[in-house]
Amino acid sequence: MSRYKEFLKNFEKSVSSAKRSIEEIEVIAVSKRKSTQDILAILQEGHLSYGENQLQEVKKKWPELSSIYKNIKLHFIGSLQSKKIVDIITNCDVIHALDREKLVNIISKLDKSLIAKKTFFVQINTGSEVQKSGVDLNYAEEFIQLCRQNGIKISGLMCLPPENEQPDKHFQILQSLAKNNHIANLSMGMSNDYDIALKYGSTHIRIGTAIFGKRS
């Protein structure tokens, strides 16, 4: 059995255990630092949703792959740099880590027809970690409103729980914040904790190792 099929088997069990419907969850195969050949093996299994965290990798790998597989959805899951944001939005379908006013100002000035085709998530720093990206929890609702006022439709929230803490609390915080602000989607859960994230309403799980194996 391939690693991908093994993952799907475990994923289906986790979905069932969380009493969720498999149709409401998007599995993002995190293909950062993976070769075109590695990705092709998963594309040939029929998987069409992928995540990258570096613009240079997006530009190097995906134009060719997208020309062969027309229905690919590309998620940018990395930290956003203001000087690269326009390029990232142009080349990706879903942006997961909108987290500061400067980015909102840049995006609000872009062509409205381009923005309308893209999906945006706000990254929330649920653990108030100084070294980590994300909007501070105390400013989260204000930031979501700022995005909306600037014509950026926020479809979801994203978080990366602190590595030294149980993720449950952080997933629950994000779930409550989304509910309070009428936001439908939650990008939370990775290879080691997606089963927990599903219990807290995650709609987008970001899976790297469980699909592609360890990165070199």
Tab-separated table of C-alpha atoms in Angstrom:
chain	number	residue	atom	x	y	z
A	1	MET	CA	0.000	0.000	0.000
A	2	SER	CA	1.334	3.447	-0.890
A	3	ARG	CA	1.966	6.009	1.864
A	4	TYR	CA	-0.829	8.152	0.384
A	5	LYS	CA	-3.361	5.285	0.521
A	6	GLU	CA	-2.225	4.492	4.076
A	7	PHE	CA	-2.860	8.122	5.008
A	8	LEU	CA	-6.348	8.051	3.422
A	9	LYS	CA	-7.235	4.949	5.438
A	10	ASN	CA	-6.213	6.650	8.705
A	11	PHE	CA	-7.872	9.913	7.641
A	12	GLU	CA	-11.196	8.168	7.037
A	13	LYS	CA	-11.025	6.601	10.519
A	14	SER	CA	-10.298	10.015	12.082
A	15	VAL	CA	-13.191	11.641	10.202
A	16	SER	CA	-15.537	8.924	11.391
A	17	SER	CA	-14.253	9.206	14.980
A	18	ALA	CA	-14.841	12.991	14.902
A	19	LYS	CA	-18.387	12.376	13.572
A	20	ARG	CA	-17.668	14.539	10.528
A	21	SER	CA	-18.456	14.210	6.841
A	22	ILE	CA	-15.438	13.572	4.597
A	23	GLU	CA	-16.836	15.936	1.931
A	24	GLU	CA	-16.467	18.977	4.228
A	25	ILE	CA	-12.714	18.529	4.753
A	26	GLU	CA	-10.011	19.505	2.277
A	27	VAL	CA	-6.714	17.659	2.587
A	28	ILE	CA	-3.841	19.927	1.546
A	29	ALA	CA	-0.822	17.822	0.557
A	30	VAL	CA	2.098	19.967	1.728
A	31	SER	CA	4.625	19.603	-1.071
A	32	LYS	CA	7.297	22.053	0.137
A	33	ARG	CA	10.834	20.838	-0.632
A	34	LYS	CA	9.393	17.921	-2.610
A	35	SER	CA	10.345	17.305	-6.229
A	36	THR	CA	8.020	17.423	-9.226
A	37	GLN	CA	8.371	13.622	-9.434
A	38	ASP	CA	7.238	13.216	-5.815
A	39	ILE	CA	4.221	15.437	-6.492
A	40	LEU	CA	3.353	13.645	-9.748
A	41	ALA	CA	3.068	10.373	-7.827
A	42	ILE	CA	0.350	11.934	-5.635
A	43	LEU	CA	-1.334	13.709	-8.568
A	44	GLN	CA	-1.606	10.329	-10.277
A	45	GLU	CA	-3.535	9.096	-7.227
A	46	GLY	CA	-6.100	11.801	-8.052
A	47	HIS	CA	-5.162	14.322	-5.351
A	48	LEU	CA	-5.500	17.951	-6.511
A	49	SER	CA	-4.977	20.188	-3.434
A	50	TYR	CA	-1.369	21.200	-2.543
A	51	GLY	CA	0.428	23.560	-0.180
A	52	GLU	CA	3.701	25.453	-0.602
A	53	ASN	CA	5.464	27.940	1.680
A	54	GLN	CA	8.062	29.491	-0.665
A	55	LEU	CA	7.302	31.607	-3.735
A	56	GLN	CA	10.351	30.289	-5.617
A	57	GLU	CA	9.057	26.718	-5.250
A	58	VAL	CA	5.614	27.771	-6.477
A	59	LYS	CA	7.154	29.305	-9.607
A	60	LYS	CA	9.589	26.456	-10.202
A	61	LYS	CA	7.206	23.497	-9.893
A	62	TRP	CA	3.616	24.498	-10.480
A	63	PRO	CA	3.267	26.164	-13.919
A	64	GLU	CA	4.247	22.882	-15.612
A	65	LEU	CA	2.150	20.678	-13.283
A	66	SER	CA	-0.882	22.964	-13.626
A	67	SER	CA	-0.657	22.780	-17.405
A	68	ILE	CA	-1.014	18.968	-17.204
A	69	TYR	CA	-3.515	18.766	-14.325
A	70	LYS	CA	-6.034	21.562	-14.902
A	71	ASN	CA	-7.974	21.396	-11.608
A	72	ILE	CA	-5.075	21.801	-9.167
A	73	LYS	CA	-5.754	24.078	-6.200
A	74	LEU	CA	-2.606	25.679	-4.820
A	75	HIS	CA	-2.504	26.918	-1.224
A	76	PHE	CA	0.206	29.272	0.022
A	77	ILE	CA	0.714	28.284	3.665
A	78	GLY	CA	3.946	30.124	4.468
A	79	SER	CA	4.643	33.459	6.086
A	80	LEU	CA	3.831	36.381	3.762
A	81	GLN	CA	6.399	39.028	2.821
A	82	SER	CA	4.949	42.340	1.662
A	83	LYS	CA	7.300	42.555	-1.340
A	84	LYS	CA	6.177	39.113	-2.578
A	85	ILE	CA	2.470	39.232	-1.713
A	86	VAL	CA	1.261	40.314	-5.183
A	87	ASP	CA	3.257	37.516	-6.836
A	88	ILE	CA	1.950	34.980	-4.315
A	89	ILE	CA	-1.679	36.011	-4.869
A	90	THR	CA	-1.215	35.892	-8.650
A	91	ASN	CA	0.258	32.366	-8.555
A	92	CYS	CA	-1.805	30.729	-5.768
A	93	ASP	CA	-5.515	30.122	-5.217
A	94	VAL	CA	-5.701	30.205	-1.424
A	95	ILE	CA	-3.660	32.383	0.956
A	96	HIS	CA	-3.495	30.992	4.510
A	97	ALA	CA	-1.464	33.463	6.505
A	98	LEU	CA	-2.784	37.009	6.211
A	99	ASP	CA	-1.582	38.573	9.451
A	100	ARG	CA	-0.853	42.321	9.323
A	101	GLU	CA	-2.217	45.649	8.209
A	102	LYS	CA	0.536	46.336	5.663
A	103	LEU	CA	-0.580	43.283	3.671
A	104	VAL	CA	-4.223	44.363	3.851
A	105	ASN	CA	-3.270	47.787	2.434
A	106	ILE	CA	-1.372	46.206	-0.473
A	107	ILE	CA	-4.134	43.698	-1.295
A	108	SER	CA	-6.876	46.338	-1.124
A	109	LYS	CA	-5.180	48.227	-3.984
A	110	LEU	CA	-5.068	45.200	-6.320
A	111	ASP	CA	-7.491	44.555	-9.157
A	112	LYS	CA	-10.864	43.600	-7.648
A	113	SER	CA	-11.467	40.888	-10.265
A	114	LEU	CA	-8.203	39.161	-9.218
A	115	ILE	CA	-9.047	39.346	-5.500
A	116	ALA	CA	-12.553	37.978	-6.099
A	117	LYS	CA	-11.072	34.734	-7.474
A	118	LYS	CA	-8.857	34.130	-4.434
A	119	THR	CA	-9.549	32.733	-0.979
A	120	PHE	CA	-8.053	34.332	2.137
A	121	PHE	CA	-7.451	32.980	5.634
A	122	VAL	CA	-6.265	35.061	8.597
A	123	GLN	CA	-3.495	33.487	10.676
A	124	ILE	CA	-4.116	33.838	14.418
A	125	ASN	CA	-1.280	33.559	16.948
A	126	THR	CA	-3.340	31.606	19.495
A	127	GLY	CA	-0.357	31.046	21.769
A	128	SER	CA	0.830	34.703	21.753
A	129	GLU	CA	4.291	33.461	20.748
A	130	VAL	CA	6.713	36.325	20.104
A	131	GLN	CA	8.680	34.399	17.473
A	132	LYS	CA	5.615	33.296	15.508
A	133	SER	CA	3.596	35.043	12.796
A	134	GLY	CA	-0.104	35.631	13.227
A	135	VAL	CA	-2.528	38.230	14.503
A	136	ASP	CA	-2.581	38.608	18.287
A	137	LEU	CA	-5.749	37.132	19.766
A	138	ASN	CA	-6.699	40.453	21.383
A	139	TYR	CA	-6.638	42.170	17.984
A	140	ALA	CA	-8.135	39.324	15.923
A	141	GLU	CA	-11.740	40.560	15.610
A	142	GLU	CA	-10.611	44.085	14.765
A	143	PHE	CA	-8.247	42.716	12.095
A	144	ILE	CA	-10.986	40.574	10.521
A	145	GLN	CA	-13.198	43.690	10.332
A	146	LEU	CA	-10.334	45.676	8.783
A	147	CYS	CA	-9.978	43.052	6.039
A	148	ARG	CA	-13.702	43.147	5.320
A	149	GLN	CA	-13.757	46.948	5.223
A	150	ASN	CA	-10.986	46.793	2.623
A	151	GLY	CA	-12.915	44.442	0.361
A	152	ILE	CA	-11.016	41.273	1.348
A	153	LYS	CA	-13.457	38.438	1.965
A	154	ILE	CA	-12.111	36.300	4.799
A	155	SER	CA	-13.135	32.686	4.207
A	156	GLY	CA	-11.215	31.109	7.077
A	157	LEU	CA	-8.858	31.272	10.031
A	158	MET	CA	-5.553	29.435	10.438
A	159	CYS	CA	-3.333	28.611	13.411
A	160	LEU	CA	-0.143	26.777	14.365
A	161	PRO	CA	-0.400	25.705	18.027
A	162	PRO	CA	2.769	26.038	20.166
A	163	GLU	CA	4.914	22.909	19.829
A	164	ASN	CA	5.214	22.373	23.594
A	165	GLU	CA	1.465	22.520	24.316
A	166	GLN	CA	-1.510	20.257	23.690
A	167	PRO	CA	-3.239	21.574	20.537
A	168	ASP	CA	-6.832	21.103	21.797
A	169	LYS	CA	-7.030	24.469	23.552
A	170	HIS	CA	-5.736	26.327	20.494
A	171	PHE	CA	-8.084	24.560	18.084
A	172	GLN	CA	-10.982	25.379	20.392
A	173	ILE	CA	-9.956	29.086	20.546
A	174	LEU	CA	-9.881	29.248	16.730
A	175	GLN	CA	-13.212	27.458	16.411
A	176	SER	CA	-14.876	29.956	18.805
A	177	LEU	CA	-13.334	32.958	17.044
A	178	ALA	CA	-14.588	31.705	13.673
A	179	LYS	CA	-18.091	31.118	15.039
A	180	ASN	CA	-18.256	34.591	16.637
A	181	ASN	CA	-17.238	36.217	13.344
A	182	HIS	CA	-19.361	34.072	11.001
A	183	ILE	CA	-16.331	32.486	9.317
A	184	ALA	CA	-16.914	29.072	7.781
A	185	ASN	CA	-13.454	27.563	7.369
A	186	LEU	CA	-10.650	26.522	9.724
A	187	SER	CA	-7.139	25.651	8.528
A	188	MET	CA	-5.743	23.640	11.420
A	189	GLY	CA	-4.177	20.263	11.960
A	190	MET	CA	-1.064	18.680	10.453
A	191	SER	CA	0.260	15.114	10.168
A	192	ASN	CA	0.695	14.700	13.941
A	193	ASP	CA	-2.532	16.324	15.187
A	194	TYR	CA	-5.121	16.500	12.393
A	195	ASP	CA	-7.271	13.873	14.156
A	196	ILE	CA	-7.687	16.314	17.082
A	197	ALA	CA	-8.268	19.288	14.743
A	198	LEU	CA	-11.124	17.440	13.028
A	199	LYS	CA	-12.934	17.222	16.376
A	200	TYR	CA	-12.823	21.030	16.604
A	201	GLY	CA	-14.292	21.641	13.160
A	202	SER	CA	-11.194	21.885	10.957
A	203	THR	CA	-12.131	22.150	7.272
A	204	HIS	CA	-8.571	22.274	5.869
A	205	ILE	CA	-5.811	20.007	7.165
A	206	ARG	CA	-2.200	20.542	6.051
A	207	ILE	CA	-0.529	17.152	5.600
A	208	GLY	CA	3.131	16.803	4.650
A	209	THR	CA	4.980	13.897	6.264
A	210	ALA	CA	2.008	11.490	6.347
A	211	ILE	CA	1.652	11.821	2.550
A	212	PHE	CA	5.179	12.521	1.277
A	213	GLY	CA	7.374	11.085	4.023
A	214	LYS	CA	10.187	12.881	5.836
A	215	ARG	CA	11.785	15.873	4.148
A	216	SER	CA	15.518	15.800	3.485
